[in-house]
């Protein structure tokens, strides 16, 4: 995790963690597209990548 993640409200952090669990449980780690994780968490992938 990075500082940007920890600067988010706790609710948003938990939404991201829950999305990761959900997507990774449906696919393997290596086959889980980050766009799918971002969509499930309700965040922009651009944000996730630090842009």
mmCIF file of N, CA and C in Angstrom:
data_model
loop_
_atom_site.group_PDB
_atom_site.id
_atom_site.type_symbol
_atom_site.label_atom_id
_atom_site.label_comp_id
_atom_site.label_asym_id
_atom_site.label_seq_id
_atom_site.Cartn_x
_atom_site.Cartn_y
_atom_site.Cartn_z
ATOM 1 N N UNK A 1 0.848 -1.168 0.000
ATOM 2 C CA UNK A 1 0.000 0.000 0.000
ATOM 3 C C UNK A 1 0.899 1.238 0.000
ATOM 4 N N UNK A 2 0.313 2.341 -0.423
ATOM 5 C CA UNK A 2 1.109 3.559 -0.454
ATOM 6 C C UNK A 2 0.422 4.676 0.317
ATOM 7 N N UNK A 3 1.101 5.794 0.427
ATOM 8 C CA UNK A 3 0.566 6.933 1.186
ATOM 9 C C UNK A 3 -0.762 7.412 0.630
ATOM 10 N N UNK A 4 -0.921 7.344 -0.676
ATOM 11 C CA UNK A 4 -2.168 7.795 -1.296
ATOM 12 C C UNK A 4 -3.344 6.953 -0.798
ATOM 13 N N UNK A 5 -3.139 5.643 -0.698
ATOM 14 C CA UNK A 5 -4.179 4.763 -0.190
ATOM 15 C C UNK A 5 -4.540 5.129 1.242
ATOM 16 N N UNK A 6 -3.523 5.314 2.063
ATOM 17 C CA UNK A 6 -3.771 5.600 3.477
ATOM 18 C C UNK A 6 -4.344 6.995 3.716
ATOM 19 N N UNK A 7 -4.249 7.866 2.723
ATOM 20 C CA UNK A 7 -4.840 9.196 2.874
ATOM 21 C C UNK A 7 -6.338 9.197 2.571
ATOM 22 N N UNK A 8 -6.831 8.097 2.021
ATOM 23 C CA UNK A 8 -8.267 7.986 1.729
ATOM 24 C C UNK A 8 -9.059 7.782 3.011
ATOM 25 N N UNK A 9 -10.341 8.149 2.980
ATOM 26 C CA UNK A 9 -11.194 7.834 4.130
ATOM 27 C C UNK A 9 -11.242 6.313 4.335
ATOM 28 N N UNK A 10 -11.398 5.900 5.559
ATOM 29 C CA UNK A 10 -11.419 4.473 5.895
ATOM 30 C C UNK A 10 -12.466 3.705 5.085
ATOM 31 N N UNK A 11 -13.604 4.332 4.809
ATOM 32 C CA UNK A 11 -14.666 3.667 4.044
ATOM 33 C C UNK A 11 -14.192 3.345 2.627
ATOM 34 N N UNK A 12 -13.462 4.267 2.009
ATOM 35 C CA UNK A 12 -12.953 4.058 0.650
ATOM 36 C C UNK A 12 -11.855 2.993 0.664
ATOM 37 N N UNK A 13 -10.997 3.019 1.682
ATOM 38 C CA UNK A 13 -9.975 1.978 1.807
ATOM 39 C C UNK A 13 -10.632 0.600 1.876
ATOM 40 N N UNK A 14 -11.664 0.496 2.688
ATOM 41 C CA UNK A 14 -12.350 -0.784 2.851
ATOM 42 C C UNK A 14 -13.037 -1.207 1.558
ATOM 43 N N UNK A 15 -13.591 -0.249 0.803
ATOM 44 C CA UNK A 15 -14.221 -0.562 -0.481
ATOM 45 C C UNK A 15 -13.196 -1.147 -1.450
ATOM 46 N N UNK A 16 -12.000 -0.604 -1.459
ATOM 47 C CA UNK A 16 -10.938 -1.114 -2.338
ATOM 48 C C UNK A 16 -10.519 -2.515 -1.906
ATOM 49 N N UNK A 17 -10.333 -2.707 -0.629
ATOM 50 C CA UNK A 17 -9.934 -4.026 -0.116
ATOM 51 C C UNK A 17 -11.007 -5.071 -0.434
ATOM 52 N N UNK A 18 -12.259 -4.711 -0.217
ATOM 53 C CA UNK A 18 -13.354 -5.638 -0.515
ATOM 54 C C UNK A 18 -13.406 -5.967 -2.004
ATOM 55 N N UNK A 19 -13.183 -4.959 -2.845
ATOM 56 C CA UNK A 19 -13.182 -5.179 -4.295
ATOM 57 C C UNK A 19 -12.060 -6.132 -4.694
ATOM 58 N N UNK A 20 -10.891 -5.946 -4.096
ATOM 59 C CA UNK A 20 -9.758 -6.832 -4.397
ATOM 60 C C UNK A 20 -10.099 -8.269 -4.004
ATOM 61 N N UNK A 21 -10.640 -8.468 -2.823
ATOM 62 C CA UNK A 21 -11.020 -9.822 -2.399
ATOM 63 C C UNK A 21 -12.026 -10.435 -3.368
ATOM 64 N N UNK A 22 -13.026 -9.643 -3.747
ATOM 65 C CA UNK A 22 -14.084 -10.137 -4.628
ATOM 66 C C UNK A 22 -13.527 -10.534 -5.994
ATOM 67 N N UNK A 23 -12.754 -9.648 -6.598
ATOM 68 C CA UNK A 23 -12.223 -9.914 -7.938
ATOM 69 C C UNK A 23 -11.215 -11.057 -7.902
ATOM 70 N N UNK A 24 -10.331 -11.065 -6.911
ATOM 71 C CA UNK A 24 -9.332 -12.131 -6.832
ATOM 72 C C UNK A 24 -9.977 -13.484 -6.547
ATOM 73 N N UNK A 25 -11.098 -13.500 -5.850
ATOM 74 C CA UNK A 25 -11.755 -14.776 -5.565
ATOM 75 C C UNK A 25 -12.458 -15.327 -6.806
ATOM 76 N N UNK A 26 -12.799 -14.455 -7.743
ATOM 77 C CA UNK A 26 -13.465 -14.889 -8.978
ATOM 78 C C UNK A 26 -12.458 -15.293 -10.049
ATOM 79 N N UNK A 27 -11.281 -14.730 -9.981
ATOM 80 C CA UNK A 27 -10.199 -15.010 -10.921
ATOM 81 C C UNK A 27 -8.965 -15.347 -10.096
ATOM 82 N N UNK A 28 -7.931 -15.768 -10.731
ATOM 83 C CA UNK A 28 -6.673 -15.899 -9.993
ATOM 84 C C UNK A 28 -6.043 -14.508 -9.901
ATOM 85 N N UNK A 29 -5.074 -14.369 -9.043
ATOM 86 C CA UNK A 29 -4.401 -13.077 -8.877
ATOM 87 C C UNK A 29 -3.857 -12.581 -10.210
ATOM 88 N N UNK A 30 -3.179 -13.448 -10.931
ATOM 89 C CA UNK A 30 -2.557 -13.050 -12.194
ATOM 90 C C UNK A 30 -3.565 -12.779 -13.302
ATOM 91 N N UNK A 31 -4.776 -13.302 -13.170
ATOM 92 C CA UNK A 31 -5.792 -13.116 -14.213
ATOM 93 C C UNK A 31 -6.833 -12.071 -13.825
ATOM 94 N N UNK A 32 -6.573 -11.319 -12.778
ATOM 95 C CA UNK A 32 -7.522 -10.300 -12.322
ATOM 96 C C UNK A 32 -7.132 -8.938 -12.889
ATOM 97 N N UNK A 33 -7.914 -8.431 -13.841
ATOM 98 C CA UNK A 33 -7.586 -7.120 -14.413
ATOM 99 C C UNK A 33 -7.768 -6.002 -13.385
ATOM 100 N N UNK A 34 -6.813 -5.105 -13.313
ATOM 101 C CA UNK A 34 -6.899 -3.998 -12.362
ATOM 102 C C UNK A 34 -8.091 -3.100 -12.680
ATOM 103 N N UNK A 35 -8.486 -3.031 -13.947
ATOM 104 C CA UNK A 35 -9.672 -2.242 -14.298
ATOM 105 C C UNK A 35 -10.910 -2.816 -13.615
ATOM 106 N N UNK A 36 -10.987 -4.125 -13.538
ATOM 107 C CA UNK A 36 -12.119 -4.773 -12.867
ATOM 108 C C UNK A 36 -12.113 -4.463 -11.367
ATOM 109 N N UNK A 37 -10.947 -4.460 -10.762
ATOM 110 C CA UNK A 37 -10.829 -4.103 -9.344
ATOM 111 C C UNK A 37 -11.252 -2.652 -9.148
ATOM 112 N N UNK A 38 -10.747 -1.769 -9.998
ATOM 113 C CA UNK A 38 -11.081 -0.342 -9.892
ATOM 114 C C UNK A 38 -12.582 -0.130 -10.062
ATOM 115 N N UNK A 39 -13.179 -0.784 -11.047
ATOM 116 C CA UNK A 39 -14.623 -0.656 -11.269
ATOM 117 C C UNK A 39 -15.409 -1.137 -10.054
ATOM 118 N N UNK A 40 -15.011 -2.276 -9.503
ATOM 119 C CA UNK A 40 -15.704 -2.833 -8.343
ATOM 120 C C UNK A 40 -15.573 -1.929 -7.120
ATOM 121 N N UNK A 41 -14.454 -1.213 -7.026
ATOM 122 C CA UNK A 41 -14.230 -0.318 -5.890
ATOM 123 C C UNK A 41 -14.805 1.072 -6.118
ATOM 124 N N UNK A 42 -15.213 1.344 -7.358
ATOM 125 C CA UNK A 42 -15.765 2.665 -7.660
ATOM 126 C C UNK A 42 -14.700 3.741 -7.734
ATOM 127 N N UNK A 43 -13.500 3.363 -8.186
ATOM 128 C CA UNK A 43 -12.418 4.341 -8.317
ATOM 129 C C UNK A 43 -11.935 4.372 -9.763
ATOM 130 N N UNK A 44 -11.233 5.406 -10.098
ATOM 131 C CA UNK A 44 -10.658 5.569 -11.428
ATOM 132 C C UNK A 44 -9.309 4.858 -11.462
ATOM 133 N N UNK A 45 -9.093 4.039 -12.478
ATOM 134 C CA UNK A 45 -7.828 3.324 -12.586
ATOM 135 C C UNK A 45 -6.657 4.292 -12.703
ATOM 136 N N UNK A 46 -6.896 5.454 -13.279
ATOM 137 C CA UNK A 46 -5.862 6.478 -13.381
ATOM 138 C C UNK A 46 -5.389 6.876 -11.978
ATOM 139 N N UNK A 47 -6.327 7.030 -11.056
ATOM 140 C CA UNK A 47 -5.975 7.339 -9.670
ATOM 141 C C UNK A 47 -5.142 6.211 -9.084
ATOM 142 N N UNK A 48 -5.591 4.991 -9.298
ATOM 143 C CA UNK A 48 -4.946 3.809 -8.745
ATOM 144 C C UNK A 48 -3.482 3.746 -9.173
ATOM 145 N N UNK A 49 -3.216 4.109 -10.437
ATOM 146 C CA UNK A 49 -1.868 4.057 -10.977
ATOM 147 C C UNK A 49 -1.038 5.281 -10.636
ATOM 148 N N UNK A 50 -1.619 6.234 -9.934
ATOM 149 C CA UNK A 50 -0.859 7.392 -9.484
ATOM 150 C C UNK A 50 -0.792 8.522 -10.478
ATOM 151 N N UNK A 51 -1.639 8.501 -11.482
ATOM 152 C CA UNK A 51 -1.615 9.590 -12.484
ATOM 153 C C UNK A 51 -2.326 10.816 -11.971
#
